[in-house]
JSON list of C-alpha atoms in Angstrom, two decimals:
[
{"chain": "D", "resi": 22, "resn": "MET", "atom": "CA", "xyz": [7.89, -39.96, 11.23]},
{"chain": "D", "resi": 23, "resn": "SER", "atom": "CA", "xyz": [6.65, -38.93, 8.01]},
{"chain": "D", "resi": 24, "resn": "PRO", "atom": "CA", "xyz": [6.09, -35.11, 7.19]},
{"chain": "D", "resi": 25, "resn": "SER", "atom": "CA", "xyz": [2.61, -33.77, 6.98]},
{"chain": "D", "resi": 26, "resn": "ILE", "atom": "CA", "xyz": [1.27, -32.79, 3.88]},
{"chain": "D", "resi": 27, "resn": "PRO", "atom": "CA", "xyz": [-0.04, -28.98, 4.56]},
{"chain": "D", "resi": 28, "resn": "HIS", "atom": "CA", "xyz": [-3.75, -27.11, 3.79]},
{"chain": "D", "resi": 29, "resn": "THR", "atom": "CA", "xyz": [-3.52, -25.86, 0.91]},
{"chain": "D", "resi": 30, "resn": "VAL", "atom": "CA", "xyz": [-4.92, -22.49, 0.39]},
{"chain": "D", "resi": 31, "resn": "LYS", "atom": "CA", "xyz": [-6.44, -22.41, -2.75]},
{"chain": "D", "resi": 32, "resn": "TRP", "atom": "CA", "xyz": [-6.43, -18.23, -3.01]},
{"chain": "D", "resi": 33, "resn": "GLY", "atom": "CA", "xyz": [-8.92, -16.33, -6.53]},
{"chain": "D", "resi": 34, "resn": "ILE", "atom": "CA", "xyz": [-7.36, -12.37, -7.44]},
{"chain": "D", "resi": 35, "resn": "MET", "atom": "CA", "xyz": [-9.87, -10.24, -7.74]},
{"chain": "D", "resi": 36, "resn": "ALA", "atom": "CA", "xyz": [-8.15, -7.55, -10.21]},
{"chain": "D", "resi": 37, "resn": "THR", "atom": "CA", "xyz": [-4.58, -7.12, -11.94]},
{"chain": "D", "resi": 38, "resn": "GLY", "atom": "CA", "xyz": [-3.53, -3.79, -10.49]},
{"chain": "D", "resi": 39, "resn": "GLY", "atom": "CA", "xyz": [-0.16, -3.90, -8.44]},
{"chain": "D", "resi": 40, "resn": "ILE", "atom": "CA", "xyz": [-0.86, -4.33, -5.64]},
{"chain": "D", "resi": 41, "resn": "ALA", "atom": "CA", "xyz": [-2.09, -8.19, -6.23]},
{"chain": "D", "resi": 42, "resn": "GLU", "atom": "CA", "xyz": [1.07, -8.30, -7.59]},
{"chain": "D", "resi": 43, "resn": "ASN", "atom": "CA", "xyz": [2.62, -9.27, -3.67]},
{"chain": "D", "resi": 44, "resn": "LEU", "atom": "CA", "xyz": [-0.22, -11.39, -2.42]},
{"chain": "D", "resi": 45, "resn": "LEU", "atom": "CA", "xyz": [1.24, -14.25, -2.18]},
{"chain": "D", "resi": 46, "resn": "THR", "atom": "CA", "xyz": [4.54, -14.40, 0.03]},
{"chain": "D", "resi": 47, "resn": "ASP", "atom": "CA", "xyz": [5.65, -18.67, -0.51]},
{"chain": "D", "resi": 48, "resn": "PRO", "atom": "CA", "xyz": [5.00, -19.36, 4.02]},
{"chain": "D", "resi": 49, "resn": "SER", "atom": "CA", "xyz": [7.93, -21.69, 3.51]},
{"chain": "D", "resi": 50, "resn": "THR", "atom": "CA", "xyz": [10.22, -18.86, 3.89]},
{"chain": "D", "resi": 51, "resn": "ARG", "atom": "CA", "xyz": [9.22, -18.10, 7.17]},
{"chain": "D", "resi": 52, "resn": "ASP", "atom": "CA", "xyz": [9.52, -22.02, 8.30]},
{"chain": "D", "resi": 53, "resn": "VAL", "atom": "CA", "xyz": [5.46, -22.51, 7.78]},
{"chain": "D", "resi": 54, "resn": "HIS", "atom": "CA", "xyz": [5.26, -25.93, 6.20]},
{"chain": "D", "resi": 55, "resn": "ASP", "atom": "CA", "xyz": [1.43, -26.51, 7.12]},
{"chain": "D", "resi": 56, "resn": "VAL", "atom": "CA", "xyz": [0.03, -24.48, 4.55]},
{"chain": "D", "resi": 57, "resn": "ALA", "atom": "CA", "xyz": [0.48, -23.77, 1.06]},
{"chain": "D", "resi": 58, "resn": "HIS", "atom": "CA", "xyz": [-1.25, -21.05, -1.34]},
{"chain": "D", "resi": 59, "resn": "ILE", "atom": "CA", "xyz": [-1.99, -21.70, -5.03]},
{"chain": "D", "resi": 60, "resn": "ILE", "atom": "CA", "xyz": [-3.40, -18.62, -7.38]},
{"chain": "D", "resi": 61, "resn": "VAL", "atom": "CA", "xyz": [-6.42, -21.08, -9.05]},
{"chain": "D", "resi": 62, "resn": "ALA", "atom": "CA", "xyz": [-8.08, -17.85, -10.51]},
{"chain": "D", "resi": 63, "resn": "VAL", "atom": "CA", "xyz": [-8.00, -13.98, -11.77]},
{"chain": "D", "resi": 64, "resn": "ALA", "atom": "CA", "xyz": [-10.04, -12.10, -12.83]},
{"chain": "D", "resi": 65, "resn": "SER", "atom": "CA", "xyz": [-9.69, -8.55, -14.69]},
{"chain": "D", "resi": 66, "resn": "SER", "atom": "CA", "xyz": [-12.96, -6.36, -14.99]},
{"chain": "D", "resi": 67, "resn": "THR", "atom": "CA", "xyz": [-11.25, -5.09, -18.41]},
{"chain": "D", "resi": 68, "resn": "SER", "atom": "CA", "xyz": [-10.94, -9.34, -19.77]},
{"chain": "D", "resi": 69, "resn": "SER", "atom": "CA", "xyz": [-9.17, -12.46, -19.73]},
{"chain": "D", "resi": 70, "resn": "ASP", "atom": "CA", "xyz": [-6.92, -11.61, -21.93]},
{"chain": "D", "resi": 71, "resn": "ARG", "atom": "CA", "xyz": [-5.23, -8.88, -18.97]},
{"chain": "D", "resi": 72, "resn": "ALA", "atom": "CA", "xyz": [-6.29, -11.74, -16.81]},
{"chain": "D", "resi": 73, "resn": "ALA", "atom": "CA", "xyz": [-3.76, -14.22, -18.31]},
{"chain": "D", "resi": 74, "resn": "SER", "atom": "CA", "xyz": [-1.14, -11.87, -18.84]},
{"chain": "D", "resi": 75, "resn": "PHE", "atom": "CA", "xyz": [-0.99, -11.46, -14.78]},
{"chain": "D", "resi": 76, "resn": "ILE", "atom": "CA", "xyz": [-1.33, -15.10, -14.40]},
{"chain": "D", "resi": 77, "resn": "HIS", "atom": "CA", "xyz": [1.54, -15.43, -16.21]},
{"chain": "D", "resi": 78, "resn": "ASP", "atom": "CA", "xyz": [3.77, -12.61, -14.92]},
{"chain": "D", "resi": 79, "resn": "ILE", "atom": "CA", "xyz": [3.26, -13.76, -11.12]},
{"chain": "D", "resi": 80, "resn": "ASP", "atom": "CA", "xyz": [2.49, -17.34, -11.93]},
{"chain": "D", "resi": 81, "resn": "GLY", "atom": "CA", "xyz": [4.85, -18.15, -14.84]},
{"chain": "D", "resi": 82, "resn": "PRO", "atom": "CA", "xyz": [3.82, -19.63, -18.47]},
{"chain": "D", "resi": 83, "resn": "ALA", "atom": "CA", "xyz": [2.79, -23.00, -16.28]},
{"chain": "D", "resi": 84, "resn": "SER", "atom": "CA", "xyz": [0.38, -22.05, -14.13]},
{"chain": "D", "resi": 85, "resn": "SER", "atom": "CA", "xyz": [-3.00, -24.23, -14.57]},
{"chain": "D", "resi": 86, "resn": "ALA", "atom": "CA", "xyz": [-4.67, -20.89, -13.01]},
{"chain": "D", "resi": 87, "resn": "ARG", "atom": "CA", "xyz": [-7.52, -19.72, -14.65]},
{"chain": "D", "resi": 88, "resn": "PRO", "atom": "CA", "xyz": [-8.51, -16.40, -15.97]},
{"chain": "D", "resi": 89, "resn": "TYR", "atom": "CA", "xyz": [-11.68, -14.87, -16.16]},
{"chain": "D", "resi": 90, "resn": "GLY", "atom": "CA", "xyz": [-12.97, -11.37, -17.36]},
{"chain": "D", "resi": 91, "resn": "SER", "atom": "CA", "xyz": [-15.28, -10.66, -15.03]},
{"chain": "D", "resi": 92, "resn": "TYR", "atom": "CA", "xyz": [-16.43, -10.41, -11.60]},
{"chain": "D", "resi": 93, "resn": "ALA", "atom": "CA", "xyz": [-18.55, -12.60, -10.47]},
{"chain": "D", "resi": 94, "resn": "GLU", "atom": "CA", "xyz": [-17.28, -15.51, -12.86]},
{"chain": "D", "resi": 95, "resn": "LEU", "atom": "CA", "xyz": [-14.43, -15.87, -10.17]},
{"chain": "D", "resi": 96, "resn": "VAL", "atom": "CA", "xyz": [-17.01, -16.06, -7.52]},
{"chain": "D", "resi": 97, "resn": "ALA", "atom": "CA", "xyz": [-18.75, -18.73, -9.03]},
{"chain": "D", "resi": 98, "resn": "ASP", "atom": "CA", "xyz": [-15.46, -21.31, -9.34]},
{"chain": "D", "resi": 99, "resn": "PRO", "atom": "CA", "xyz": [-15.67, -23.64, -6.90]},
{"chain": "D", "resi": 100, "resn": "ASP", "atom": "CA", "xyz": [-12.13, -24.39, -6.73]},
{"chain": "D", "resi": 101, "resn": "VAL", "atom": "CA", "xyz": [-11.57, -20.81, -5.95]},
{"chain": "D", "resi": 102, "resn": "ASP", "atom": "CA", "xyz": [-11.59, -20.69, -1.61]},
{"chain": "D", "resi": 103, "resn": "ILE", "atom": "CA", "xyz": [-10.88, -17.12, -0.59]},
{"chain": "D", "resi": 104, "resn": "VAL", "atom": "CA", "xyz": [-10.99, -13.88, -3.32]},
{"chain": "D", "resi": 105, "resn": "TYR", "atom": "CA", "xyz": [-8.37, -11.65, -2.47]},
{"chain": "D", "resi": 106, "resn": "VAL", "atom": "CA", "xyz": [-10.02, -8.46, -3.06]},
{"chain": "D", "resi": 107, "resn": "ALA", "atom": "CA", "xyz": [-7.57, -6.18, -4.55]},
{"chain": "D", "resi": 108, "resn": "THR", "atom": "CA", "xyz": [-9.74, -3.30, -6.55]},
{"chain": "D", "resi": 109, "resn": "PRO", "atom": "CA", "xyz": [-9.30, -0.26, -6.15]},
{"chain": "D", "resi": 110, "resn": "HIS", "atom": "CA", "xyz": [-10.75, 0.94, -2.17]},
{"chain": "D", "resi": 111, "resn": "SER", "atom": "CA", "xyz": [-14.22, 2.31, -3.52]},
{"chain": "D", "resi": 112, "resn": "HIS", "atom": "CA", "xyz": [-15.28, -0.70, -5.52]},
{"chain": "D", "resi": 113, "resn": "HIS", "atom": "CA", "xyz": [-14.38, -2.87, -2.67]},
{"chain": "D", "resi": 114, "resn": "PHE", "atom": "CA", "xyz": [-17.57, -3.12, -0.74]},
{"chain": "D", "resi": 115, "resn": "GLN", "atom": "CA", "xyz": [-19.90, -4.29, -3.69]},
{"chain": "D", "resi": 116, "resn": "ASN", "atom": "CA", "xyz": [-16.67, -5.89, -5.14]},
{"chain": "D", "resi": 117, "resn": "ALA", "atom": "CA", "xyz": [-16.50, -7.80, -1.05]},
{"chain": "D", "resi": 118, "resn": "MET", "atom": "CA", "xyz": [-20.24, -8.82, -0.55]},
{"chain": "D", "resi": 119, "resn": "LEU", "atom": "CA", "xyz": [-20.32, -9.87, -3.77]},
{"chain": "D", "resi": 120, "resn": "ALA", "atom": "CA", "xyz": [-17.81, -12.78, -3.53]},
{"chain": "D", "resi": 121, "resn": "LEU", "atom": "CA", "xyz": [-19.61, -12.82, 0.56]},
{"chain": "D", "resi": 122, "resn": "THR", "atom": "CA", "xyz": [-22.72, -13.89, -1.90]},
{"chain": "D", "resi": 123, "resn": "GLY", "atom": "CA", "xyz": [-21.32, -16.32, -2.92]},
{"chain": "D", "resi": 124, "resn": "GLY", "atom": "CA", "xyz": [-20.35, -17.35, -0.04]},
{"chain": "D", "resi": 125, "resn": "LYS", "atom": "CA", "xyz": [-16.35, -16.58, -0.65]},
{"chain": "D", "resi": 126, "resn": "ASN", "atom": "CA", "xyz": [-13.95, -16.23, 2.20]},
{"chain": "D", "resi": 127, "resn": "VAL", "atom": "CA", "xyz": [-12.83, -12.65, 1.61]},
{"chain": "D", "resi": 128, "resn": "LEU", "atom": "CA", "xyz": [-9.68, -10.47, 2.05]},
{"chain": "D", "resi": 129, "resn": "CYS", "atom": "CA", "xyz": [-10.03, -7.42, 1.14]},
{"chain": "D", "resi": 130, "resn": "GLU", "atom": "CA", "xyz": [-7.70, -4.90, 1.14]},
{"chain": "D", "resi": 131, "resn": "LYS", "atom": "CA", "xyz": [-8.00, -1.59, 3.19]},
{"chain": "D", "resi": 132, "resn": "ALA", "atom": "CA", "xyz": [-9.63, 0.39, 3.20]},
{"chain": "D", "resi": 133, "resn": "LEU", "atom": "CA", "xyz": [-11.92, -2.57, 3.60]},
{"chain": "D", "resi": 134, "resn": "THR", "atom": "CA", "xyz": [-14.74, -0.04, 2.83]},
{"chain": "D", "resi": 135, "resn": "VAL", "atom": "CA", "xyz": [-15.32, 3.84, 2.37]},
{"chain": "D", "resi": 136, "resn": "THR", "atom": "CA", "xyz": [-18.22, 4.47, 5.58]},
{"chain": "D", "resi": 137, "resn": "ALA", "atom": "CA", "xyz": [-18.67, 2.20, 8.56]},
{"chain": "D", "resi": 138, "resn": "ALA", "atom": "CA", "xyz": [-21.97, 0.89, 7.37]},
{"chain": "D", "resi": 139, "resn": "GLN", "atom": "CA", "xyz": [-20.54, -0.84, 4.04]},
{"chain": "D", "resi": 140, "resn": "ALA", "atom": "CA", "xyz": [-18.28, -2.67, 6.81]},
{"chain": "D", "resi": 141, "resn": "ARG", "atom": "CA", "xyz": [-21.11, -3.64, 9.11]},
{"chain": "D", "resi": 142, "resn": "LYS", "atom": "CA", "xyz": [-23.14, -4.68, 5.92]},
{"chain": "D", "resi": 143, "resn": "LEU", "atom": "CA", "xyz": [-21.08, -6.60, 5.04]},
{"chain": "D", "resi": 144, "resn": "VAL", "atom": "CA", "xyz": [-19.36, -8.62, 8.42]},
{"chain": "D", "resi": 145, "resn": "ASP", "atom": "CA", "xyz": [-23.23, -9.40, 8.88]},
{"chain": "D", "resi": 146, "resn": "MET", "atom": "CA", "xyz": [-23.19, -11.50, 5.51]},
{"chain": "D", "resi": 147, "resn": "ALA", "atom": "CA", "xyz": [-20.12, -13.27, 7.06]},
{"chain": "D", "resi": 148, "resn": "ARG", "atom": "CA", "xyz": [-21.50, -14.25, 9.54]},
{"chain": "D", "resi": 149, "resn": "GLN", "atom": "CA", "xyz": [-24.84, -15.04, 7.50]},
{"chain": "D", "resi": 150, "resn": "LYS", "atom": "CA", "xyz": [-22.31, -16.71, 5.86]},
{"chain": "D", "resi": 151, "resn": "ASN", "atom": "CA", "xyz": [-20.16, -18.39, 7.97]},
{"chain": "D", "resi": 152, "resn": "VAL", "atom": "CA", "xyz": [-17.35, -17.14, 6.30]},
{"chain": "D", "resi": 153, "resn": "PHE", "atom": "CA", "xyz": [-13.68, -15.20, 6.84]},
{"chain": "D", "resi": 154, "resn": "LEU", "atom": "CA", "xyz": [-13.56, -11.44, 5.97]},
{"chain": "D", "resi": 155, "resn": "MET", "atom": "CA", "xyz": [-10.33, -10.36, 6.33]},
{"chain": "D", "resi": 156, "resn": "GLU", "atom": "CA", "xyz": [-9.25, -6.63, 5.69]},
{"chain": "D", "resi": 157, "resn": "ALA", "atom": "CA", "xyz": [-5.31, -6.73, 4.43]},
{"chain": "D", "resi": 158, "resn": "VAL", "atom": "CA", "xyz": [-3.53, -4.49, 7.59]},
{"chain": "D", "resi": 159, "resn": "TRP", "atom": "CA", "xyz": [-0.41, -6.83, 7.27]},
{"chain": "D", "resi": 160, "resn": "THR", "atom": "CA", "xyz": [1.41, -4.45, 10.40]},
{"chain": "D", "resi": 161, "resn": "ARG", "atom": "CA", "xyz": [-2.04, -6.33, 12.17]},
{"chain": "D", "resi": 162, "resn": "PHE", "atom": "CA", "xyz": [-0.03, -8.95, 12.74]},
{"chain": "D", "resi": 163, "resn": "PHE", "atom": "CA", "xyz": [3.81, -7.04, 13.99]},
{"chain": "D", "resi": 164, "resn": "PRO", "atom": "CA", "xyz": [4.90, -8.10, 17.23]},
{"chain": "D", "resi": 165, "resn": "LEU", "atom": "CA", "xyz": [4.80, -5.64, 20.11]}
]
C-alpha cells in the first residue's frame, strides 16, 4: 500500500509580529501525516519589504511565499486557503471581517474580538460565506 498524499492547507499570515512566528508546527512531528501546512503569503500593514523579511526569517530564503504590503492583497490571493489573523486584538474584528468577506477561512488570535456583538457579526459572516472561523485558543485541545 502506498502512502497517501497529505491534504495541503495553504496559509496566508496577516501581520508579522512575534506571535505569527510560531504558527505552523509541522504535523509530522506529532505523527500526523494526512495533512501538510505551507505558508503561501504574508502581509504586513507597513510594507511588502517587512513581509518579505518575515518570510525569510521563518521560512528561509528559498521560500516561494509571496509578500504583500496590504491585508487586502493577501485576501485577494487565490492560493490562500486560510488566513491567520495575528494583528493586535483591537484590530481583529476588521481584519477577520476582511478575510471572511473575501471568502477565506480564518484562524484569529485571541481575543477574537473586543465585544460579543463583533464576535456575532464574524460568526454570521462565516456562516453566510460558508467558511471556517476559529479563535486560536490552543488550550481548547488539551485532554481533560
